[in-house]
Coordinates of C-alpha atoms and ligand atoms in Angstrom, one line a residue:
L15 CA 1.7 10.1 -3.2
V16 CA 3.0 12.5 -0.4
R17 CA 2.6 8.9 1.7
L18 CA 4.3 6.8 -0.7
R19 CA 7.4 9.4 -0.4
E20 CA 7.4 9.5 2.8
R21 CA 7.3 5.9 3.4
L22 CA 10.0 5.2 0.7
A23 CA 12.3 7.4 1.5
R24 CA 12.1 6.1 5.2
S25 CA 13.6 2.6 3.9
N26 CA 15.6 4.4 0.8
T27 CA 17.2 6.8 2.3
A28 CA 20.7 4.5 3.5
L29 CA 20.8 3.6 -0.3
G30 CA 20.7 7.8 -1.2
R31 CA 23.2 8.7 1.4
G32 CA 25.4 5.7 0.6
L33 CA 25.5 6.6 -3.1
L34 CA 25.9 10.4 -2.4
A35 CA 28.4 10.0 -0.1
L36 CA 31.1 7.7 -2.6
L37 CA 30.1 10.4 -5.2
S38 CA 31.2 13.2 -3.1
R39 CA 34.8 12.4 -2.7
D40 CA 37.6 14.7 -3.3
T41 CA 38.8 11.6 -5.7
I42 CA 36.3 9.4 -7.7
D43 CA 38.4 6.8 -9.4
E44 CA 38.1 3.1 -10.4
A45 CA 37.8 1.6 -6.9
T46 CA 35.1 4.3 -5.9
W47 CA 33.3 3.1 -9.4
E48 CA 33.6 -0.6 -7.6
E49 CA 32.0 0.7 -4.3
V50 CA 29.7 2.2 -6.2
E51 CA 28.4 -0.8 -8.1
D52 CA 29.1 -3.0 -5.0
T53 CA 25.8 -0.2 -3.4
L54 CA 23.6 -1.2 -6.1
L55 CA 24.0 -4.6 -5.9
M56 CA 23.4 -4.9 -1.8
A57 CA 20.4 -3.0 -2.8
D58 CA 19.1 -5.7 -4.7
L59 CA 19.3 -3.8 -8.2
G60 CA 20.5 -6.6 -10.1
V61 CA 23.9 -7.0 -11.7
G62 CA 22.9 -5.9 -15.4
P63 CA 21.0 -2.6 -14.4
A64 CA 23.8 -2.1 -12.1
T65 CA 26.4 -2.5 -14.4
E66 CA 24.8 -0.4 -16.4
L67 CA 23.7 2.5 -14.7
V68 CA 27.8 2.8 -13.3
D69 CA 28.9 2.7 -17.0
R70 CA 26.7 5.6 -17.7
L71 CA 27.4 7.8 -14.4
R72 CA 31.1 6.9 -15.0
V73 CA 30.8 8.2 -18.3
R74 CA 29.2 11.2 -17.3
V75 CA 30.9 12.2 -15.1
R76 CA 34.6 11.5 -16.3
T77 CA 33.4 13.0 -19.7
L78 CA 32.2 16.5 -18.2
G79 CA 34.9 16.3 -15.3
E80 CA 31.7 16.7 -13.4
R81 CA 32.6 17.5 -9.3
D82 CA 29.7 19.3 -8.1
P83 CA 27.7 17.6 -5.8
Q84 CA 24.5 18.7 -7.0
R85 CA 25.2 17.6 -10.6
V86 CA 26.4 14.6 -9.4
R87 CA 23.0 13.9 -7.4
A88 CA 21.0 15.3 -10.9
M89 CA 22.7 12.8 -12.9
L90 CA 22.9 10.2 -10.6
R91 CA 19.0 10.6 -10.6
E92 CA 18.4 10.6 -14.2
E93 CA 20.2 7.2 -14.0
L94 CA 18.4 5.8 -11.8
L95 CA 14.8 6.8 -13.6
A96 CA 16.5 5.2 -16.6
V97 CA 16.9 1.6 -15.0
V98 CA 13.5 1.8 -13.5
D99 CA 11.9 2.4 -17.0
P100 CA 9.3 5.4 -16.5
S101 CA 8.2 4.5 -19.7
M102 CA 6.5 1.5 -18.6
D103 CA 3.1 1.1 -19.0
R104 CA 1.8 0.7 -14.8
S105 CA -2.1 1.2 -15.5
L106 CA -4.4 -1.3 -13.9
S107 CA -6.7 -2.9 -16.5
T108 CA -10.2 -2.9 -14.0
S109 CA -12.6 -1.6 -16.3
R110 CA -14.9 -3.9 -17.7
P111 CA -14.3 -5.9 -21.1
A112 CA -16.0 -4.7 -24.5
D113 CA -16.4 -8.4 -25.1
P114 CA -18.5 -10.0 -23.7
P115 CA -20.7 -7.1 -22.7
G116 CA -21.8 -7.3 -19.0
H117 CA -19.3 -8.9 -17.9
P118 CA -16.8 -7.8 -15.0
A119 CA -13.0 -7.0 -15.6
V120 CA -11.2 -10.3 -14.0
V121 CA -8.1 -9.7 -11.5
M122 CA -6.4 -12.9 -10.8
V123 CA -3.7 -12.8 -7.7
V124 CA -0.8 -14.9 -7.7
G125 CA 2.5 -15.5 -6.2
V126 CA 3.8 -17.7 -3.8
N127 CA 2.3 -17.7 0.0
G128 CA 3.3 -15.6 2.5
T129 CA 4.1 -12.8 -0.3
G130 CA 1.1 -10.5 0.8
K131 CA -1.0 -12.2 -2.0
T132 CA -4.2 -11.9 0.1
T133 CA -3.6 -9.0 2.1
T134 CA -3.3 -7.4 -1.7
V135 CA -6.5 -8.3 -2.9
G136 CA -8.1 -7.0 0.1
K137 CA -6.8 -3.3 -0.5
L138 CA -7.1 -3.8 -3.8
A139 CA -10.5 -4.3 -2.9
R140 CA -10.4 -1.0 -0.9
V141 CA -9.2 1.3 -4.0
L142 CA -11.5 0.0 -6.4
V143 CA -14.7 0.9 -3.7
A144 CA -13.3 4.0 -3.4
E145 CA -13.4 4.5 -6.8
D146 CA -16.8 3.5 -6.6
K147 CA -16.7 0.1 -8.2
D148 CA -18.8 -2.8 -7.1
V149 CA -16.6 -5.5 -6.5
V150 CA -16.8 -9.2 -5.6
L151 CA -13.8 -11.6 -4.7
G152 CA -13.3 -15.4 -5.2
A153 CA -11.0 -17.5 -2.7
A154 CA -9.5 -19.4 -5.1
D155 CA -7.2 -21.1 -2.5
T156 CA -9.3 -23.8 -1.9
F157 CA -6.3 -25.7 -0.4
R158 CA -6.6 -23.8 3.1
A159 CA -10.1 -23.1 4.9
A160 CA -7.8 -20.1 6.6
A161 CA -7.0 -18.6 3.5
A162 CA -10.9 -18.7 2.4
D163 CA -11.4 -17.2 5.7
Q164 CA -8.8 -14.9 5.5
L165 CA -10.1 -12.9 2.5
A166 CA -13.4 -13.2 3.5
T167 CA -12.8 -11.0 6.4
W168 CA -11.1 -8.4 4.2
G169 CA -14.2 -8.4 2.1
E170 CA -16.3 -7.9 5.3
R171 CA -14.3 -5.1 6.2
V172 CA -14.2 -3.7 2.9
G173 CA -17.7 -4.4 2.5
V174 CA -17.7 -7.0 -0.4
P175 CA -19.4 -9.8 -0.8
T176 CA -16.7 -13.1 -1.2
V177 CA -17.1 -16.5 -3.1
R178 CA -16.0 -19.4 -1.9
S179 CA -16.5 -23.1 -1.5
D180 CA -17.6 -24.5 1.7
R181 CA -15.2 -27.5 1.4
D182 CA -11.6 -27.8 1.5
G183 CA -9.7 -29.4 -1.6
A184 CA -12.7 -27.9 -3.8
D185 CA -11.9 -26.9 -7.3
P186 CA -9.8 -23.8 -7.4
A187 CA -11.3 -23.3 -11.1
S188 CA -14.8 -24.4 -10.0
V189 CA -14.7 -21.2 -7.3
A190 CA -12.9 -19.3 -9.3
F191 CA -15.7 -19.6 -12.2
E192 CA -18.3 -19.3 -9.6
A193 CA -16.9 -16.1 -8.3
V194 CA -16.8 -14.7 -12.3
K195 CA -20.8 -15.4 -12.5
T196 CA -21.9 -14.3 -9.1
G197 CA -20.2 -11.0 -10.0
T198 CA -22.0 -11.1 -14.0
E199 CA -25.5 -12.0 -12.6
A200 CA -24.5 -9.0 -9.8
E201 CA -23.0 -6.1 -12.6
A202 CA -20.2 -6.1 -10.7
D203 CA -17.3 -4.0 -12.0
V204 CA -14.3 -5.8 -11.0
V205 CA -13.9 -9.8 -9.9
L206 CA -10.6 -10.2 -7.7
I207 CA -9.6 -14.0 -7.3
D208 CA -7.0 -14.8 -4.3
T209 CA -5.3 -17.9 -5.8
A210 CA -3.2 -20.7 -4.4
G211 CA 0.7 -20.3 -4.4
R212 CA 2.0 -23.7 -2.7
L213 CA 5.7 -24.0 -4.2
Q214 CA 6.4 -27.3 -2.9
N215 CA 4.0 -28.7 -5.4
K216 CA 5.5 -26.9 -8.4
A217 CA 4.0 -29.1 -11.5
G218 CA 0.6 -29.3 -9.5
L219 CA 0.5 -25.2 -9.1
M220 CA 1.4 -24.5 -12.4
D221 CA -1.4 -27.1 -13.9
E222 CA -4.0 -25.7 -11.4
L223 CA -3.0 -21.6 -12.2
G224 CA -3.2 -22.0 -15.9
K225 CA -6.8 -24.0 -14.9
V226 CA -7.7 -21.4 -13.1
K227 CA -7.0 -18.8 -15.7
R228 CA -8.3 -21.1 -18.5
V229 CA -12.1 -21.6 -16.9
I230 CA -12.5 -18.3 -16.2
E231 CA -11.8 -16.9 -20.1
R232 CA -14.6 -19.5 -21.0
S233 CA -17.0 -16.7 -19.8
T234 CA -14.8 -13.7 -19.2
P235 CA -11.4 -12.3 -20.5
V236 CA -9.1 -12.1 -17.7
S237 CA -7.9 -8.6 -17.6
E238 CA -4.9 -8.5 -15.7
V239 CA -2.5 -11.4 -14.2
L240 CA -0.5 -10.1 -10.2
L241 CA 2.3 -11.3 -9.4
V242 CA 2.8 -10.8 -6.1
L243 CA 6.5 -10.7 -4.6
D244 CA 8.0 -10.0 -1.0
A245 CA 10.5 -7.0 -1.8
T246 CA 12.5 -8.6 1.5
T247 CA 13.1 -12.1 0.0
G248 CA 15.6 -10.5 -2.3
Q249 CA 17.1 -12.6 -5.6
N250 CA 15.3 -16.2 -4.2
G251 CA 12.3 -14.5 -4.1
L252 CA 12.9 -13.3 -7.7
K253 CA 13.2 -17.1 -8.9
Q254 CA 10.4 -18.2 -7.1
A255 CA 8.4 -15.3 -9.0
A256 CA 9.7 -16.2 -12.5
V257 CA 8.4 -19.8 -12.0
F258 CA 4.6 -18.4 -12.2
S259 CA 5.5 -16.3 -15.0
Q260 CA 5.9 -19.4 -17.3
V261 CA 2.4 -20.3 -16.1
V262 CA 0.4 -17.1 -16.5
D263 CA 0.5 -14.5 -18.4
V264 CA 1.7 -11.9 -15.8
T265 CA 0.6 -8.1 -16.3
G266 CA 2.0 -6.7 -13.8
I267 CA 4.1 -6.7 -10.2
V268 CA 2.6 -6.0 -7.1
L269 CA 5.7 -5.3 -4.9
T270 CA 4.4 -5.8 -1.0
K271 CA 6.3 -5.5 2.2
L272 CA 8.9 -2.4 0.5
D273 CA 8.1 -0.8 4.0
G274 CA 10.6 -3.2 5.4
T275 CA 13.4 -3.2 3.9
A276 CA 16.3 -0.7 2.3
K277 CA 16.2 -2.9 -0.7
G278 CA 14.6 -1.3 -3.1
G279 CA 16.8 -1.9 -6.2
I280 CA 14.3 -5.1 -6.2
V281 CA 12.1 -3.0 -8.6
V282 CA 14.6 -2.7 -11.4
A283 CA 15.6 -6.7 -10.7
V284 CA 12.2 -8.2 -11.3
Q285 CA 11.2 -5.8 -14.2
R286 CA 14.4 -6.9 -15.5
E287 CA 13.6 -10.4 -15.0
L288 CA 10.3 -10.9 -15.4
G289 CA 9.6 -7.7 -18.5
V290 CA 6.7 -6.5 -16.7
P291 CA 6.1 -3.0 -15.3
V292 CA 5.8 -2.9 -11.1
K293 CA 2.2 -1.6 -10.8
L294 CA 1.5 -1.6 -7.2
V295 CA 3.6 -1.3 -4.2
G296 CA 2.6 -2.6 -0.4
L297 CA 3.9 -0.4 2.4
G298 CA 2.3 -1.8 5.6
E299 CA -0.1 -4.4 6.9
G300 CA -3.3 -1.7 6.7
P301 CA -6.0 -1.4 4.3
D302 CA -4.8 2.2 3.0
D303 CA -0.7 0.9 2.5
L304 CA -1.0 0.0 -1.3
A305 CA -0.3 2.8 -3.7
P306 CA 0.9 2.9 -7.6
F307 CA 3.9 2.4 -8.4
D308 CA 5.7 5.9 -9.0
P309 CA 9.5 5.4 -11.2
E310 CA 10.0 9.8 -9.8
A311 CA 8.6 9.6 -6.5
F312 CA 10.9 6.3 -6.0
V313 CA 13.9 7.6 -6.8
D314 CA 13.2 10.7 -5.2
A315 CA 13.2 8.8 -2.1
I316 CA 16.6 7.5 -2.5
V317 CA 18.4 10.7 -3.9
G318 CA 16.0 13.0 -2.0
Ligands
LIG13 P1 -0.8 -14.5 1.0 O1 -0.2 -16.1 1.9 O2 0.4 -14.6 0.1 O3 -1.7 -14.8 0.8 O4 0.4 -13.5 2.4 P2 -0.8 -12.7 3.5 O5 -1.5 -11.8 2.5 O6 -1.7 -13.9 4.0 O7 0.1 -12.0 3.9 C1 1.3 -12.6 4.5 C2 1.9 -11.6 5.9 O8 2.4 -10.3 5.6 C3 0.5 -11.0 6.8 O9 0.8 -10.7 8.2 C4 0.7 -9.7 6.1 O10 -0.1 -8.7 6.9 C5 1.9 -9.3 5.8 N1 1.7 -8.4 4.3 C6 1.9 -8.2 3.6 N2 1.2 -7.1 2.6 C7 2.6 -6.3 3.7 C8 3.1 -5.3 3.2 O11 3.0 -4.2 2.6 N3 3.4 -4.2 4.0 C9 4.3 -4.9 5.4 N4 4.8 -4.3 6.1 N5 3.4 -6.5 5.7 C10 2.8 -6.9 4.8

């Protein structure tokens, strides 16, 4: 958590400093509020949440006639926290399902290629292994052999087996089914399924992901479908992510590359757009660079 704060602070202080500078001006007029809103939009917060935040803050600052910078900072913190919505359930379901007994928890990881899916599966495996869980990886991105190689490399690094097909273009759903079967036989706790994310063939991809989930669920319920989104791709990435949520019921978002952007507002935008919580954040390329998303730490990183 300390590391999360430090990393986020590095990318988010510009936003916080900008906002606080605006709010500590001698006169806060309509133009100032517009600048505050623009600053929030530049940070990818999204129009709805930005307007909402500014409206609420403006009313509070005006009605209270509040000018003490510390109090204004505290209000900004409260309003930012409100749009991040700390009430959302961000826990990850990685306990074995009650029914059928003896089966592992299955976590599917979906998202556009290049967003950090495979890396996230590797990092998540590491977190689970550190919790003493037995993990099996499934390489259901069978479109590129390199994808399965990359996943297997993560598996070796973390010390968990990877189930993959020995040929390119195998049926992803069969590979996923096999991975879950292997996990069940090995009495594993969690099976993590990496999937393909070729957006150029939208209809095909949709069919494929839906099928992967259906086929897994012939034997075992899917506990989590995590959608990986690259924080640096802004509104465009958000649109692509929305496509995935139309195919599979996404249960949580993993926001990657948050270390590489000052636009942390995308956390708020994606939660609004998809109606699911950001559960994990990626803060670098290394095996330990995955953290649970903590709204308080996130907001503290912005307003300090
Ligand atoms: P996939 O195609 O979605 O499976 O994406 P990969 O897992 O191959 O990741 C694509 C690139 O993003 C790789 O170079 C990763 O090292 C990098 N990457 C993944 N997650 C993060 C992150 O949280 N921060 C940074 N800086 N890079 C990341």
